[in-house]
Coordinates of C-alpha atoms in Angstrom, one line a residue:
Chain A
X1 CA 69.0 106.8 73.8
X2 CA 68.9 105.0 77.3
X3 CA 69.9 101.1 77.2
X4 CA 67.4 98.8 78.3
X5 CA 68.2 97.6 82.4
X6 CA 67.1 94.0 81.7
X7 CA 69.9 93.5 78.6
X8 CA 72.2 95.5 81.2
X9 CA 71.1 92.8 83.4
X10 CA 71.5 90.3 81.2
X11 CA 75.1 91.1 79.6
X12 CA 76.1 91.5 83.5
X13 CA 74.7 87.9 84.1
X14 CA 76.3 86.4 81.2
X15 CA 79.9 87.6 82.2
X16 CA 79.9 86.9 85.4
X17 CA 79.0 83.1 84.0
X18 CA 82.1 83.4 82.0
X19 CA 83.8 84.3 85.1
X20 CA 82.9 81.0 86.5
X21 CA 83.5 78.8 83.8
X22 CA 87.2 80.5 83.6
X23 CA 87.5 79.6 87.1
X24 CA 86.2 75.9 86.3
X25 CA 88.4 75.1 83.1
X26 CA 91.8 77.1 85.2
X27 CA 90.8 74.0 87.7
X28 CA 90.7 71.4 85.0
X29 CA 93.9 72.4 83.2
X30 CA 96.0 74.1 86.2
X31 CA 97.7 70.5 87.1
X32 CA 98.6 69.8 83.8
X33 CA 99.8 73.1 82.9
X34 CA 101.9 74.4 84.9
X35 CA 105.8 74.1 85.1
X36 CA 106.2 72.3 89.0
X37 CA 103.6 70.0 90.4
X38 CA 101.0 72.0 92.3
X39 CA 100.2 71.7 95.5
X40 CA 97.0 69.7 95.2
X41 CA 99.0 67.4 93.5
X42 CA 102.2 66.9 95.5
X43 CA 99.1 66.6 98.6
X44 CA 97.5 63.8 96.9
X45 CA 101.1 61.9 95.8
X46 CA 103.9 62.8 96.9
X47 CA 105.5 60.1 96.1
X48 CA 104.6 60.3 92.3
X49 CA 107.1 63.2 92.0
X50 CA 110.2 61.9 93.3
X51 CA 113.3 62.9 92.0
X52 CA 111.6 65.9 90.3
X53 CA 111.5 69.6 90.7
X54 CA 109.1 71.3 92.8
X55 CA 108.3 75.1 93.8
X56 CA 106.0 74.8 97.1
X57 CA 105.3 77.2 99.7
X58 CA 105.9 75.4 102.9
X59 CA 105.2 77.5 106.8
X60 CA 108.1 76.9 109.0
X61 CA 107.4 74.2 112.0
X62 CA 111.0 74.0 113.9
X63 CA 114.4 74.1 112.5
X64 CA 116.5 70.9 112.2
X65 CA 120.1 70.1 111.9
X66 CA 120.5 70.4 108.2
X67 CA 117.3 72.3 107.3
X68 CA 113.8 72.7 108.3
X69 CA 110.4 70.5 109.5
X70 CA 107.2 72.1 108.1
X71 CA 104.0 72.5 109.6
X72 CA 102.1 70.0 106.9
X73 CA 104.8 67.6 108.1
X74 CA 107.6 67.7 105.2
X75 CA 111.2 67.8 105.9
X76 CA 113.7 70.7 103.7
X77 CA 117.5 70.0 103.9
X78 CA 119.6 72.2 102.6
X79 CA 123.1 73.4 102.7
X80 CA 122.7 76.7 103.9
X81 CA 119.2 78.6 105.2
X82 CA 118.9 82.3 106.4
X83 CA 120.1 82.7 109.9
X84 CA 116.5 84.2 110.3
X85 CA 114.4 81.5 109.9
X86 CA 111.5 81.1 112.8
X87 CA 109.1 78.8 113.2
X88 CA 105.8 80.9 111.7
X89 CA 107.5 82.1 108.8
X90 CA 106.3 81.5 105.4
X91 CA 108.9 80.0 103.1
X92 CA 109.2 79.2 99.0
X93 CA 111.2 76.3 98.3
X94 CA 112.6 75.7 95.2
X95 CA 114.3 71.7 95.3
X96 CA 113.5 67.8 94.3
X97 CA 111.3 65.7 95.9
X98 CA 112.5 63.1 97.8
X99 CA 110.7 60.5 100.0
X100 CA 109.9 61.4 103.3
X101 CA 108.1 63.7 102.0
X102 CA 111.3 65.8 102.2
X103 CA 112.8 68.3 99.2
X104 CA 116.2 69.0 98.6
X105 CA 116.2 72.9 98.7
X106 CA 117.7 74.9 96.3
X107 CA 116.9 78.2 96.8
X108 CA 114.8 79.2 99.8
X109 CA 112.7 82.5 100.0
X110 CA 111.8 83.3 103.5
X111 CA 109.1 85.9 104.1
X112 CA 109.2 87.0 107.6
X113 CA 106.3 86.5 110.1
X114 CA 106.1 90.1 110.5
X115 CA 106.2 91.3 107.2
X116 CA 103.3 88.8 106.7
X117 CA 101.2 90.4 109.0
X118 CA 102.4 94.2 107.8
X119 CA 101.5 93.0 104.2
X120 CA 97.9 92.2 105.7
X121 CA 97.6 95.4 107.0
X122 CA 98.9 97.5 104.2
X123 CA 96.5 95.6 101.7
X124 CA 93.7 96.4 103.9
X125 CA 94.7 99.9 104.3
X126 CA 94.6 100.2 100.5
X127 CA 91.1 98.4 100.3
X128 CA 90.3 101.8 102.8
X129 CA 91.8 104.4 100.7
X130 CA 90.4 102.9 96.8
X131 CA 86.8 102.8 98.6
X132 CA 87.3 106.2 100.3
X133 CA 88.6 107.7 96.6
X134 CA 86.4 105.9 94.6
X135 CA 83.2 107.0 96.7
X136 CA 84.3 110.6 96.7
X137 CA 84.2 110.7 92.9
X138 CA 81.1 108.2 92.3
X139 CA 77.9 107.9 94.3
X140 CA 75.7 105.1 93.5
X141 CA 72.1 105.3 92.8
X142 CA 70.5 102.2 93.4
X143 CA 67.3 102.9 91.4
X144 CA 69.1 103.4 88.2
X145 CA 71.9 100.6 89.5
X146 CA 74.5 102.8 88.0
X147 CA 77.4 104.8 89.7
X148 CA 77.0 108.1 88.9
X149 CA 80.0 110.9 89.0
X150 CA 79.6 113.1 91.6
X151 CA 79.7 116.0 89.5
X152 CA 76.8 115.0 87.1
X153 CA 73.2 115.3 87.6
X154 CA 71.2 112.3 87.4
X155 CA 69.9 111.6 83.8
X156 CA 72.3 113.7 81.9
X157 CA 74.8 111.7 79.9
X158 CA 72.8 108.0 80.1
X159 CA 74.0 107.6 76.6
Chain B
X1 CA 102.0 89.1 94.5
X2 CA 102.8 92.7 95.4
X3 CA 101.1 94.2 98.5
X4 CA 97.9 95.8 97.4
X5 CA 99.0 99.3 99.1
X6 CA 101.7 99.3 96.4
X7 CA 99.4 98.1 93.6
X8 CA 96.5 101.0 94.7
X9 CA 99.4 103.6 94.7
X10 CA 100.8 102.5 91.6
X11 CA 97.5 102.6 89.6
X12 CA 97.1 106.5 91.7
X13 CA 100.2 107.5 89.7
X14 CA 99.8 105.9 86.4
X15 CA 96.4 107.1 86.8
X16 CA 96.6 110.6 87.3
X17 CA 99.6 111.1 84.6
X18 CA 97.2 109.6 81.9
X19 CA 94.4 111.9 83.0
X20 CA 97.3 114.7 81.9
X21 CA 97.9 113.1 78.8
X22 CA 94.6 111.6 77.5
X23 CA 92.1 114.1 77.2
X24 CA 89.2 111.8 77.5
X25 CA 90.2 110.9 81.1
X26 CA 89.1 113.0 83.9
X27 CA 90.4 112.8 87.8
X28 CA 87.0 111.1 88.8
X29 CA 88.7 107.9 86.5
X30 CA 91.4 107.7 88.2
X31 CA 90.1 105.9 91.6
X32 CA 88.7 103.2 88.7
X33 CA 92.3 102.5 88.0
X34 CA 93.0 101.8 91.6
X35 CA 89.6 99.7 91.6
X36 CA 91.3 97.7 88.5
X37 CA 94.6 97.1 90.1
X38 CA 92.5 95.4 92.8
X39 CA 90.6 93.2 91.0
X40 CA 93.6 90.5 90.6
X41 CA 93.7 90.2 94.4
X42 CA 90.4 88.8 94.8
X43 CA 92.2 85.4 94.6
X44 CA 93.1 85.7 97.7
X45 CA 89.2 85.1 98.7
X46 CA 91.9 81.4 99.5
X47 CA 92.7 83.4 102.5
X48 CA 89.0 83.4 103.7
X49 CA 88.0 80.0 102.5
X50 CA 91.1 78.4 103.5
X51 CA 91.6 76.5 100.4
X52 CA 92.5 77.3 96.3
X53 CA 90.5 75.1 95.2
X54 CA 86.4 75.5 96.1
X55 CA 83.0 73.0 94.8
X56 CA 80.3 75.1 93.5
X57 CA 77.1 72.9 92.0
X58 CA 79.4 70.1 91.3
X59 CA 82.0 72.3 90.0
X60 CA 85.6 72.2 90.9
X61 CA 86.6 75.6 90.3
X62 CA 90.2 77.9 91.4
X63 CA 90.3 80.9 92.9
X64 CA 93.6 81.4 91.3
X65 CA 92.2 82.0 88.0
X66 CA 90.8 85.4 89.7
X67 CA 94.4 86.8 89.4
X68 CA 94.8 86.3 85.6
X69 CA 94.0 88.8 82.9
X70 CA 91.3 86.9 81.0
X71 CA 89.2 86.6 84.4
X72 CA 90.2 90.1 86.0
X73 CA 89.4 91.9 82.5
X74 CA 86.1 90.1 82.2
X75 CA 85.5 91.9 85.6
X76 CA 86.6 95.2 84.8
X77 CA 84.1 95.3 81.7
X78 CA 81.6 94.2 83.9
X79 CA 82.1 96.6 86.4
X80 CA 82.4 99.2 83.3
X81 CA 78.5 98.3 82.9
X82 CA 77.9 99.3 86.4
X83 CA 78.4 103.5 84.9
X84 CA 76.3 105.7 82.8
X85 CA 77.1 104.8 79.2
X86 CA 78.7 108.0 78.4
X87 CA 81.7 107.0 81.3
X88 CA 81.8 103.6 80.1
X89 CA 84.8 103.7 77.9
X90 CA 86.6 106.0 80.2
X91 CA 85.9 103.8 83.1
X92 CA 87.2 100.9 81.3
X93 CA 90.1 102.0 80.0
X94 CA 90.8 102.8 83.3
X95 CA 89.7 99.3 85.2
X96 CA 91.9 97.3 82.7
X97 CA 94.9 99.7 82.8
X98 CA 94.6 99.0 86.2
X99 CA 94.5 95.2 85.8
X100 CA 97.2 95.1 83.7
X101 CA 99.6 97.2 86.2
X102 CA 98.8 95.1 88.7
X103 CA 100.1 91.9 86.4
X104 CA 103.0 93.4 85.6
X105 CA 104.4 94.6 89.0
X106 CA 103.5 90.7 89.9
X107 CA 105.4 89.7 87.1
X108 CA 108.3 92.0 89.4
X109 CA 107.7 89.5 92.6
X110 CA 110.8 87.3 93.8
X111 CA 109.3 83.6 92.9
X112 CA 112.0 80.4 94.2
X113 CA 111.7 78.7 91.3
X114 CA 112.2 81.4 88.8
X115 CA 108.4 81.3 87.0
X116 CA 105.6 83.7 87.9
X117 CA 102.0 81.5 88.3
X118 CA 100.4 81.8 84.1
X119 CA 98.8 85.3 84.5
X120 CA 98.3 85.2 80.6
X121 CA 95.4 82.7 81.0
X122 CA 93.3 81.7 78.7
X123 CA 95.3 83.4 76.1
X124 CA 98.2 81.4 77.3
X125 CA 99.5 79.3 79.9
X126 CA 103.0 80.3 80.1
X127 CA 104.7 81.6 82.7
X128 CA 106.9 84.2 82.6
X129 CA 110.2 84.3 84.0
X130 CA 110.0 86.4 87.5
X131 CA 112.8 89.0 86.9
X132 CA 112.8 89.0 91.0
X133 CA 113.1 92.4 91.8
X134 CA 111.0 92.3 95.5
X135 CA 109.5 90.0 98.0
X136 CA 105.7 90.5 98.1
X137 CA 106.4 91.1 102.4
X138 CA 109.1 93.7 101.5
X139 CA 108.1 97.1 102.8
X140 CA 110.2 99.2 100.2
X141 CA 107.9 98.7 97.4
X142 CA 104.9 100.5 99.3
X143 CA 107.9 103.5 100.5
X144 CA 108.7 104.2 96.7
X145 CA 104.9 103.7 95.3
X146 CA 103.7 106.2 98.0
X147 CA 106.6 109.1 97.4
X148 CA 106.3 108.9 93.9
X149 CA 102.1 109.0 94.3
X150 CA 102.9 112.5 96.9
X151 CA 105.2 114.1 94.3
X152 CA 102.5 113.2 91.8
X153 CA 100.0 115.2 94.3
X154 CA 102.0 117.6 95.0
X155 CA 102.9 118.6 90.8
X156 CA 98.6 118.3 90.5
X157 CA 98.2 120.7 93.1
X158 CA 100.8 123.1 91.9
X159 CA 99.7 122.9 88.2
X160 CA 96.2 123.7 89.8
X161 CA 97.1 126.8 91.3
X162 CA 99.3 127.9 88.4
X163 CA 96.2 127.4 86.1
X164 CA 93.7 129.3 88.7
X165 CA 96.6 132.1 88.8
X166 CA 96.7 132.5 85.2
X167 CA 93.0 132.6 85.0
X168 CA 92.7 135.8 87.7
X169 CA 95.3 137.4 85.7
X170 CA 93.4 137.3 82.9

């Protein structure tokens, strides 16, 4: 028996709604949720947070005497930083608020300009190679709308 | 999260062992594991849009929720609608294996304060405690992923020519 392409249509429309309204309610909730302030909320008050842990991700600006100034403005102090640390570079600070805005660093992860832009390239190498594989398995037939495997004939096994 | 060359190669080697293990997967389901291990990344549409946070018709919604298992499966059993019926559950079983290897290398990811983001959602908010095994920048992950997914090759090929051997000798 072949299914019907308008209640393919429609069971295709309706989770692609609940798509969205996961993606609405993970707004509504996320602030509340999760373990550190997000960003969105340390960027509306900083000063709210004070004294409290945060986990941000912060793009290195300059270095300074006893830490770091990032780009959004924000200073890091902290006792000891990698001896590679350049402006560019992409770091995850773990700390406390304090006013400024500034955070006490705890632990800072430092991802390398250069691995950045390697990590770019590799993910869009591999967005290549799954739609190279993927199309040399499964053709699609746009009047049926389905992807076919290469190896099957259209209309034998439509269920 | 992990690089997505890691994530791809990953779900290539997972992938093709299942198809030698389960007989109802074929080698034409295993590129719809690699499409599955994918399917998390499209949160980082935020690198496009320059923001996490986007207004669609009055609704505030987060492209963050893209990388967790209740959003990334409802996408693989959508895409699973996109195949014949007769490859559905196949092609399913493949798309969410692939989600869910994607999440747990993720889980692997060196985080600073010690908690991955809560990948469980809308079953559950927590977040699980990174065990900080790589750096999503580090190169070595992609080095292991593709050796192990060329020995895997390398074992299919052979086991192809040992059965076409077999078969001429008999």
């Amino acid at each position: 028996m072949r299914e019907r392409p308008v209640v393919r249509l429609a069971l295709i429309g309706l989770l692609l709604a609940v798509c969205g309204v996961q993606l609405a309610d993970y707004a509504t909730h996320e602030d509340e949720k999760r373990v550190y302030p997000t960003g969105t909320e340390l960027d509306d008050d900083f000063e709210r947070y004070h004294g409290e842990r945060v986990d941000v991700w912060l793009t290195v600006d300059r270095r300074t005497e006893d830490g770091f100034r990032a780009t959004n403005g924000w200073a890091v102090t902290a006792e000891s930083l990698p001896s590679a640390l350049d402006p560019g570079d992409e770091v995850q600070v773990y700390g406390t608020a304090r006013p400024g805005p500034a955070v006490d660093a705890e632990r800072v992860v430092v991802t390398d300009a250069r691995n950045r832009t390697y990590m770019l390239a590799a993910s869009a190498l591999a967005l290549l190679l799954v739609g190279g594989y993927s199309l040399r398995h499964w053709q699609p037939e746009p009047m049926s709308g389905y992807f076919r495997p290469r190896n099957q004939h259209p209309g034998e096994g439509d269920g | 999260m992990t690089d997505l060359l890691t994530h791809v190669l990953a779900a290539y080697v997972f992938g093709t062992i299942a198809t030698r293990r389960v007989g109802w997967l074929d080698a034409r389901h295993v590129p719809m594991a690699m499409v599955g291990s994918v399917l998390p990344d499209a949160a980082k549409v935020y690198l496009l849009t320059g923001s996490l946070r986007a207004t669609i018709a009055g609704l505030e919604i987060s492209w963050l929720a893209l990388q967790t298992v209740g959003v990334a499966v409802t996408l693989a059993v959508t895409g699973s609608l996109l195949v014949p019926p007769v490859e559905r559950r196949a092609v399913l079983a493949a798309l969410v294996g692939g989600v869910l290897l994607h999440v747990g290398l993720d889980l692997q990811v060196v985080r600073a304060g010690g908690y991955a983001p809560p990948y469980l959602y809308p079953f559950s908010w927590v977040q699980l405690p990174s065990t900080d095994l790589y750096l999503s920048s580090d190169i070595w992950p992609a080095v292991v992923a593709g050796s192990v997914a060329v020995l895997v090759w390398t074992t299919g090929r052979y086991r192809s020519t040992q059965s076409a051997s077999e078969e001429t000798v008999r």
